[in-house]
Amino acid sequence: MLTLPRLPLVPDPLRRIRVPRDASEVTTIGAGEDAEGGGMHEDMIEGIWGSAVNLYRSGVHPAVQLCLRRNGVVVLDRAIGHARGNGPHDLPKGPRALATPETPFCIYSTSKALTAVVVHLLAERGALDISDRVSDYIPEYAQRGKGDTTIAHVLSHRAGVPAIPREVLNLDRINDRESIINLLCNARPFVRPGTLLAYHALSGGYILGEIVYRVTGKSIREVLAAEILDPLDFRWTNYGVRPEDVPLVGRDYVTGPPLLPPLSMLVKRVLSVPVDRVVELASDPRFLTAVIPAGNVVTTANELSRFFEILRAGGELDGVRVMAPQTIRRALTQQAHLELDLQLGFPIRYSYGLMLGAKLVSLYGRDTDLAFGHLGFINIAGWADPERGLSAALITSGKAIVYPEILRFYALMQRIASEVPKVPGSELAF
């Protein structure tokens, strides 16, 4: 019997997706877009969306979602690409599902922004004080030189325990809260807490989530739902999803050129495992139904934009008061500026749990020094820019760390900052 050789499914070593010539074939527009109602012209919106399409055409993002609100009005809410079925290793004629504005995705580290908001909300209620020591709430955390670590240190990535034991990522115990916090309590800080800046990819979220549990008796998932999501009728935007909702979550794909040393070692140091393994873990139902405070919120760009609209508007949305304006102002107090992050290898402006914009070099484009939000793995962002009346979210499903067209991501962020005009006096809204 003649045996034919197996042909590789991916002739492209850069792991690209198949991009249709006509982008409109894979584009879905939300029902509520109102550019004029948000004080913008249609050509501004189409210019921004053109940059999003250009990012999609890089071939490393099977799906791109973008939602912008201006002064509370949705001016853009679109998706392009596929939620599943068009990854680099998928069969060319296999089954596919379009991504729409209603498709939820995991937003990874952008989850940290929501965790920070929960902590600040509890501080406003008097349940905790971010200047308190972690060991005031988790006594066993004081081991191995961590006794002086404060909640503020954890929020601002200065707790000294940026890495996590690999056992934490064991999917069979990923929802075992007690086991995970015991591992972190036994960890030894690499520097004295409160001194150097080093991005805490997962460890800080678990510590903050445990503090929330100790002061409320509830999981951070329950607190987020009860205090913010349920009163405002959010469908998604919590840590993980119900088991029956797992099939609805858009899939992520490893794309782009394979990472080589030393960059591959840097990424593994930050994430504790290689990129391919992160995506594999995040696709597992056990990950998608767990509570991972720093990394597994599942939402849509529309809902993530709406969450940041709460903060942009000073803590109140649709007649529901979530938190006081002064609480938001305190959360935005700068804690790092042009200081090298020892984990990421470049400087970022941090507040107590959020990444801040800047005048020149900013995640959110130039001249966005009043913007705040958080980046997610890898080209995901949720942010608010009070000076422009803007609350926004960009979700992408390709996990390419470095690729030739990465500048298209920053070009899109800059296009948004350039096209959305500033609102006189809006920077003083809260």
Coordinates of C-alpha atoms in Angstrom, one line a residue:
M1 CA 0.0 0.0 0.0
L2 CA 1.3 3.4 -1.0
T3 CA 1.7 5.8 2.0
L4 CA 1.7 9.4 1.1
P5 CA 3.8 11.8 3.2
R6 CA 2.0 14.0 5.7
L7 CA 2.0 17.6 4.6
P8 CA 2.5 20.3 7.2
L9 CA -0.6 22.2 8.0
V10 CA 1.4 25.4 8.4
P11 CA 3.9 26.1 5.6
D12 CA 4.5 29.5 7.1
P13 CA 7.1 29.3 9.9
L14 CA 5.9 32.7 11.2
R15 CA 2.5 31.0 12.2
R16 CA 0.2 33.3 10.4
I17 CA -3.6 33.0 9.9
R18 CA -5.4 33.1 6.6
V19 CA -6.6 36.7 6.0
P20 CA -9.4 37.2 3.5
R21 CA -8.9 39.8 0.8
D22 CA -12.2 41.4 1.6
A23 CA -12.2 42.2 5.4
S24 CA -15.9 43.0 5.4
E25 CA -16.5 39.2 5.0
V26 CA -15.3 38.7 8.5
T27 CA -16.4 42.0 10.1
T28 CA -19.3 42.3 12.5
I29 CA -20.7 45.7 13.7
G30 CA -22.5 46.1 17.0
A31 CA -26.1 47.4 17.0
G32 CA -25.5 50.5 19.2
E33 CA -22.9 52.6 17.3
D34 CA -23.6 56.3 17.4
A35 CA -20.7 58.4 16.4
E36 CA -22.6 61.7 16.3
G37 CA -24.2 61.0 19.7
G38 CA -20.6 60.8 21.1
G39 CA -19.6 64.0 19.4
M40 CA -17.5 62.4 16.7
H41 CA -17.7 62.3 12.9
E42 CA -18.0 59.1 10.9
D43 CA -14.7 59.6 9.1
M44 CA -12.9 59.7 12.5
I45 CA -14.5 56.3 13.4
E46 CA -13.7 54.8 10.0
G47 CA -10.1 56.0 10.3
I48 CA -9.7 54.3 13.7
W49 CA -11.4 51.1 12.4
G50 CA -9.1 51.2 9.4
S51 CA -6.1 50.9 11.8
A52 CA -7.8 48.0 13.6
V53 CA -8.3 46.2 10.2
N54 CA -4.6 46.9 9.5
L55 CA -3.7 45.2 12.7
Y56 CA -5.8 42.2 11.7
R57 CA -4.1 42.1 8.4
S58 CA -0.8 41.4 10.1
G59 CA -2.0 37.8 10.2
V60 CA -1.2 37.2 13.8
H61 CA -4.6 37.9 15.3
P62 CA -7.4 35.5 14.4
A63 CA -9.8 37.9 16.1
V64 CA -9.8 41.6 16.9
Q65 CA -12.5 43.3 19.0
L66 CA -12.6 47.1 19.6
C67 CA -15.1 49.2 21.5
L68 CA -14.9 52.9 22.2
R69 CA -17.2 55.0 24.3
R70 CA -17.1 58.8 24.3
N71 CA -18.9 60.6 27.0
G72 CA -20.8 57.4 27.7
V73 CA -22.0 56.8 24.1
V74 CA -20.8 53.8 22.1
V75 CA -19.2 55.3 19.0
L76 CA -17.5 52.1 17.8
D77 CA -18.2 48.5 18.6
R78 CA -16.8 46.0 16.0
A79 CA -15.1 42.6 15.7
I80 CA -13.1 41.2 12.8
G81 CA -11.9 37.6 12.3
H82 CA -12.8 34.3 13.8
A83 CA -13.5 33.2 17.4
R84 CA -12.2 29.8 16.4
G85 CA -11.3 27.8 13.4
N86 CA -8.7 30.1 11.7
G87 CA -5.6 29.5 13.8
P88 CA -2.3 28.7 12.1
H89 CA -2.7 25.0 12.6
D90 CA -6.4 24.8 11.7
L91 CA -7.4 23.1 8.5
P92 CA -8.0 25.6 5.7
K93 CA -11.5 24.3 5.1
G94 CA -12.3 23.2 8.6
P95 CA -15.2 24.6 10.7
R96 CA -15.0 28.2 11.7
A97 CA -17.0 30.6 13.9
L98 CA -17.0 34.3 13.3
A99 CA -16.0 36.6 16.2
T100 CA -18.7 39.1 16.9
P101 CA -18.9 42.0 19.5
E102 CA -20.7 39.5 21.7
T103 CA -18.0 36.9 21.7
P104 CA -16.2 36.8 25.2
F105 CA -12.5 36.3 25.4
C106 CA -10.0 35.9 28.3
I107 CA -8.2 39.2 28.9
Y108 CA -5.3 37.8 31.0
S109 CA -3.5 40.6 32.8
T110 CA -6.1 43.2 32.1
S111 CA -7.8 41.4 34.9
K112 CA -5.5 43.1 37.3
A113 CA -7.4 46.4 36.8
L114 CA -10.6 44.8 38.0
T115 CA -8.9 43.2 41.0
A116 CA -7.4 46.6 42.0
V117 CA -10.9 48.2 41.7
V118 CA -12.4 45.6 44.1
V119 CA -9.6 46.2 46.6
H120 CA -10.0 50.0 46.5
L121 CA -13.8 49.6 46.8
L122 CA -13.3 47.5 50.0
A123 CA -10.9 50.2 51.3
E124 CA -13.6 52.8 50.7
R125 CA -16.0 50.7 52.7
G126 CA -13.6 50.5 55.6
A127 CA -13.0 46.7 55.2
L128 CA -9.2 47.3 54.7
D129 CA -6.6 49.9 54.3
I130 CA -4.0 49.6 51.5
S131 CA -1.3 50.9 53.8
D132 CA -1.9 47.9 56.1
R133 CA 0.5 45.0 56.0
V134 CA -0.6 41.9 54.2
S135 CA 0.1 39.9 57.3
D136 CA -2.6 41.9 59.2
Y137 CA -5.1 39.9 57.1
I138 CA -3.0 36.8 56.3
P139 CA -0.8 36.3 59.4
E140 CA 1.1 33.4 57.8
Y141 CA 2.3 35.7 55.0
A142 CA 4.9 37.3 57.3
Q143 CA 7.3 34.3 56.9
R144 CA 10.7 34.6 55.2
G145 CA 11.1 38.4 55.4
K146 CA 7.7 39.4 54.1
G147 CA 6.3 40.8 57.3
D148 CA 6.5 44.4 56.2
T149 CA 4.8 43.9 52.9
T150 CA 1.8 46.2 52.5
I151 CA -1.2 45.9 50.3
A152 CA 0.0 49.0 48.5
H153 CA 3.3 47.2 47.7
V154 CA 1.3 44.4 46.1
L155 CA -0.9 46.7 44.1
S156 CA 2.2 48.6 42.8
H157 CA 4.3 45.6 42.0
R158 CA 6.8 46.1 44.8
A159 CA 6.0 43.1 47.0
G160 CA 9.3 41.3 46.0
V161 CA 7.6 38.1 44.9
P162 CA 7.1 38.5 41.1
A163 CA 7.5 34.8 40.3
I164 CA 5.2 32.0 41.3
P165 CA 6.0 28.4 42.1
R166 CA 5.2 26.3 39.0
E167 CA 2.9 24.2 41.1
V168 CA 0.4 27.1 41.1
L169 CA -0.2 26.4 37.4
N170 CA -1.2 22.8 38.0
L171 CA -4.7 22.7 36.6
D172 CA -5.8 20.1 39.0
R173 CA -5.2 22.5 41.9
I174 CA -5.6 25.8 40.2
N175 CA -8.8 26.5 42.1
D176 CA -7.4 25.3 45.4
R177 CA -7.2 28.7 47.2
E178 CA -5.6 27.4 50.4
S179 CA -2.9 25.5 48.6
I180 CA -1.9 28.4 46.4
I181 CA -1.8 30.9 49.2
N182 CA 0.4 28.5 51.3
L183 CA 2.9 28.3 48.5
L184 CA 3.0 32.1 48.3
C185 CA 3.3 32.5 52.1
N186 CA 6.4 30.2 51.9
A187 CA 8.0 32.2 49.1
R188 CA 11.1 34.2 49.9
P189 CA 11.2 37.8 48.3
F190 CA 14.1 38.4 46.0
V191 CA 14.5 41.9 47.4
R192 CA 13.2 43.7 50.5
P193 CA 9.4 44.4 49.9
G194 CA 8.7 48.0 49.0
T195 CA 12.0 48.7 47.3
L196 CA 12.3 47.6 43.7
L197 CA 9.8 47.5 40.9
A198 CA 9.1 44.0 39.4
Y199 CA 5.9 43.1 37.6
H200 CA 3.9 40.4 39.5
A201 CA 2.2 38.5 36.7
L202 CA 0.1 36.2 38.9
S203 CA 1.4 36.2 42.5
G204 CA 0.0 39.7 43.4
G205 CA -3.5 38.8 42.2
Y206 CA -3.6 35.7 44.4
I207 CA -2.5 37.7 47.4
L208 CA -5.1 40.4 46.9
G209 CA -7.8 37.8 46.2
E210 CA -7.0 36.1 49.5
I211 CA -7.2 39.4 51.4
V212 CA -10.6 40.0 49.8
Y213 CA -11.6 36.6 51.0
R214 CA -10.3 37.1 54.6
V215 CA -12.2 40.4 55.0
T216 CA -15.5 39.4 53.4
G217 CA -15.7 35.7 53.7
K218 CA -16.4 35.6 50.0
S219 CA -14.4 34.9 46.9
I220 CA -13.3 38.0 44.8
R221 CA -15.5 36.6 42.1
E222 CA -18.5 36.9 44.4
V223 CA -17.6 40.4 45.6
L224 CA -17.1 41.7 42.1
A225 CA -20.4 40.3 41.0
A226 CA -22.4 41.5 44.0
E227 CA -20.9 45.0 44.1
I228 CA -20.5 46.0 40.5
L229 CA -21.5 43.5 37.8
D230 CA -24.9 42.4 39.0
P231 CA -26.3 45.9 39.8
L232 CA -25.2 47.1 36.4
D233 CA -26.4 43.9 34.5
F234 CA -23.1 42.8 33.1
R235 CA -23.3 39.5 31.3
W236 CA -19.6 38.7 31.5
T237 CA -16.5 40.5 33.0
N238 CA -15.9 38.2 35.9
Y239 CA -13.1 35.8 36.8
G240 CA -13.7 32.8 34.6
V241 CA -17.1 31.6 33.4
R242 CA -19.8 29.1 34.4
P243 CA -19.0 25.5 33.0
E244 CA -21.9 25.8 30.6
D245 CA -20.4 29.0 29.1
V246 CA -17.0 27.6 28.3
P247 CA -17.9 26.7 24.7
L248 CA -18.9 30.3 24.1
V249 CA -15.4 31.7 24.9
G250 CA -13.3 32.7 21.9
R251 CA -10.1 30.7 21.5
D252 CA -6.6 32.1 21.7
Y253 CA -3.8 31.0 19.4
V254 CA 0.0 31.0 19.5
T255 CA 1.0 33.0 16.4
G256 CA 4.0 34.8 15.1
P257 CA 7.7 33.9 15.0
P258 CA 8.9 31.4 17.6
L259 CA 10.7 33.1 20.5
L260 CA 14.4 32.6 20.8
P261 CA 16.8 33.3 23.7
P262 CA 17.2 35.6 25.5
L263 CA 13.6 36.8 24.9
S264 CA 12.1 33.4 25.4
M265 CA 13.9 33.2 28.8
L266 CA 12.6 36.6 29.8
V267 CA 9.0 35.7 28.9
K268 CA 9.3 32.4 30.8
R269 CA 10.6 34.3 33.8
V270 CA 7.6 36.7 33.8
L271 CA 5.0 34.0 33.2
S272 CA 6.7 31.1 34.9
V273 CA 6.0 28.9 31.8
P274 CA 6.6 29.3 28.0
V275 CA 4.1 31.2 25.9
D276 CA 2.8 28.1 24.2
R277 CA 2.1 26.5 27.6
V278 CA 0.2 29.7 28.7
V279 CA -2.1 29.5 25.8
E280 CA -2.6 25.8 26.3
L281 CA -3.5 26.3 29.9
A282 CA -5.9 29.2 29.1
S283 CA -7.8 27.0 26.7
D284 CA -8.5 24.4 29.4
P285 CA -12.0 24.4 31.0
R286 CA -10.4 24.1 34.4
F287 CA -8.6 27.5 33.8
L288 CA -11.7 29.1 32.3
T289 CA -13.8 28.2 35.3
A290 CA -11.3 29.0 38.0
V291 CA -10.7 32.2 39.9
I292 CA -7.4 33.7 38.9
P293 CA -7.5 37.3 40.1
A294 CA -4.5 38.5 38.0
G295 CA -5.3 36.6 34.8
N296 CA -8.6 35.0 33.8
V297 CA -11.4 37.6 33.6
V298 CA -13.5 36.7 30.6
T299 CA -15.3 39.6 28.8
T300 CA -16.1 41.4 25.5
A301 CA -14.5 44.6 24.4
N302 CA -17.9 46.3 24.8
E303 CA -18.3 45.2 28.5
L304 CA -14.6 46.0 29.3
S305 CA -15.1 49.5 27.8
R306 CA -18.2 49.8 29.9
F307 CA -16.3 48.8 33.1
F308 CA -13.7 51.5 32.5
E309 CA -16.6 54.0 31.8
I310 CA -17.5 53.6 35.5
L311 CA -14.1 54.9 36.4
R312 CA -14.0 57.6 33.7
A313 CA -17.3 58.9 34.9
G314 CA -16.2 59.2 38.5
G315 CA -17.6 56.0 39.9
E316 CA -21.2 56.2 38.8
L317 CA -22.9 54.5 35.8
D318 CA -26.5 54.4 34.7
G319 CA -27.6 55.9 38.0
V320 CA -25.7 53.3 40.0
R321 CA -23.1 54.7 42.4
V322 CA -20.2 52.1 42.5
M323 CA -17.5 54.1 44.3
A324 CA -16.6 57.6 45.3
P325 CA -14.6 59.9 43.0
Q326 CA -11.9 60.3 45.7
T327 CA -11.4 56.5 45.8
I328 CA -10.6 56.6 42.1
R329 CA -8.3 59.5 42.5
R330 CA -6.4 57.6 45.2
A331 CA -6.2 54.5 43.0
L332 CA -4.6 56.6 40.3
T333 CA -1.8 58.0 42.6
Q334 CA 1.4 57.5 40.7
Q335 CA 3.8 55.0 42.2
A336 CA 6.4 54.6 39.5
H337 CA 7.6 56.9 36.7
L338 CA 10.4 56.1 34.3
E339 CA 11.6 53.4 36.7
L340 CA 12.9 50.2 35.2
D341 CA 10.6 47.2 35.8
L342 CA 13.0 44.4 36.6
Q343 CA 10.6 41.8 35.2
L344 CA 9.5 43.4 32.0
G345 CA 12.7 45.2 31.2
F346 CA 11.3 48.6 30.4
P347 CA 9.7 51.5 32.4
I348 CA 6.0 51.8 33.0
R349 CA 4.0 54.4 35.0
Y350 CA 2.2 52.4 37.7
S351 CA -0.4 53.6 40.2
Y352 CA -2.0 51.4 42.8
G353 CA -3.0 48.6 40.4
L354 CA -3.3 50.4 37.1
M355 CA -0.9 51.3 34.3
L356 CA -0.8 55.1 33.7
G357 CA -0.4 56.9 30.4
A358 CA 2.2 59.5 29.6
K359 CA 2.9 62.6 27.5
L360 CA 5.4 61.0 25.2
V361 CA 5.9 57.2 25.6
S362 CA 2.6 55.7 26.5
L363 CA 0.6 52.4 26.0
Y364 CA -2.3 54.6 25.0
G365 CA -0.6 56.9 22.5
R366 CA 1.2 60.2 22.9
D367 CA -0.3 63.0 24.9
T368 CA -2.3 60.6 27.1
D369 CA -0.8 61.4 30.5
L370 CA -4.2 61.3 32.2
A371 CA -5.2 57.9 30.7
F372 CA -5.2 54.8 32.9
G373 CA -5.9 51.1 32.3
H374 CA -4.0 47.9 31.9
L375 CA -2.4 45.8 29.2
G376 CA -3.1 42.1 28.8
F377 CA -1.3 39.2 27.1
I378 CA -0.3 40.3 24.7
N379 CA -2.0 43.0 22.6
I380 CA -5.0 43.5 24.9
A381 CA -5.9 46.7 26.6
G382 CA -8.7 48.2 28.6
W383 CA -8.4 51.9 29.5
A384 CA -10.0 55.3 30.2
D385 CA -8.9 58.7 29.1
P386 CA -10.9 61.3 31.0
E387 CA -9.3 64.2 29.0
R388 CA -11.0 62.8 25.9
G389 CA -14.1 61.5 27.5
L390 CA -13.0 58.1 26.4
S391 CA -13.4 54.6 27.7
A392 CA -12.1 51.9 25.5
A393 CA -11.1 48.2 25.1
L394 CA -9.1 46.3 22.5
I395 CA -9.1 42.5 22.6
T396 CA -6.9 40.3 20.3
S397 CA -6.7 36.5 20.2
G398 CA -3.2 36.0 18.7
K399 CA -0.4 35.5 21.2
A400 CA 2.6 36.8 19.3
I401 CA 5.2 38.4 21.6
V402 CA 7.3 39.9 18.8
Y403 CA 6.3 40.2 15.2
P404 CA 7.3 42.5 12.4
E405 CA 4.0 44.3 12.3
I406 CA 3.8 44.9 16.1
L407 CA 4.0 48.6 15.4
R408 CA 0.4 48.3 14.0
F409 CA -0.8 47.7 17.5
Y410 CA 0.8 51.0 18.7
A411 CA -0.3 52.7 15.6
L412 CA -3.9 51.8 16.4
M413 CA -3.6 53.1 20.0
Q414 CA -2.1 56.3 18.6
R415 CA -4.8 56.6 16.0
I416 CA -7.4 56.5 18.8
A417 CA -5.6 59.1 20.8
S418 CA -5.3 61.3 17.7
E419 CA -8.8 61.0 16.4
V420 CA -10.8 61.3 19.6
P421 CA -10.8 65.0 20.5
K422 CA -10.3 66.3 23.9
V423 CA -13.3 67.5 25.8
P424 CA -12.7 70.9 27.5
G425 CA -12.8 70.6 31.2
S426 CA -13.3 66.8 31.1
E427 CA -10.0 66.2 32.9
L428 CA -11.6 67.7 36.0
A429 CA -14.7 65.5 35.9
F430 CA -13.7 63.8 39.1

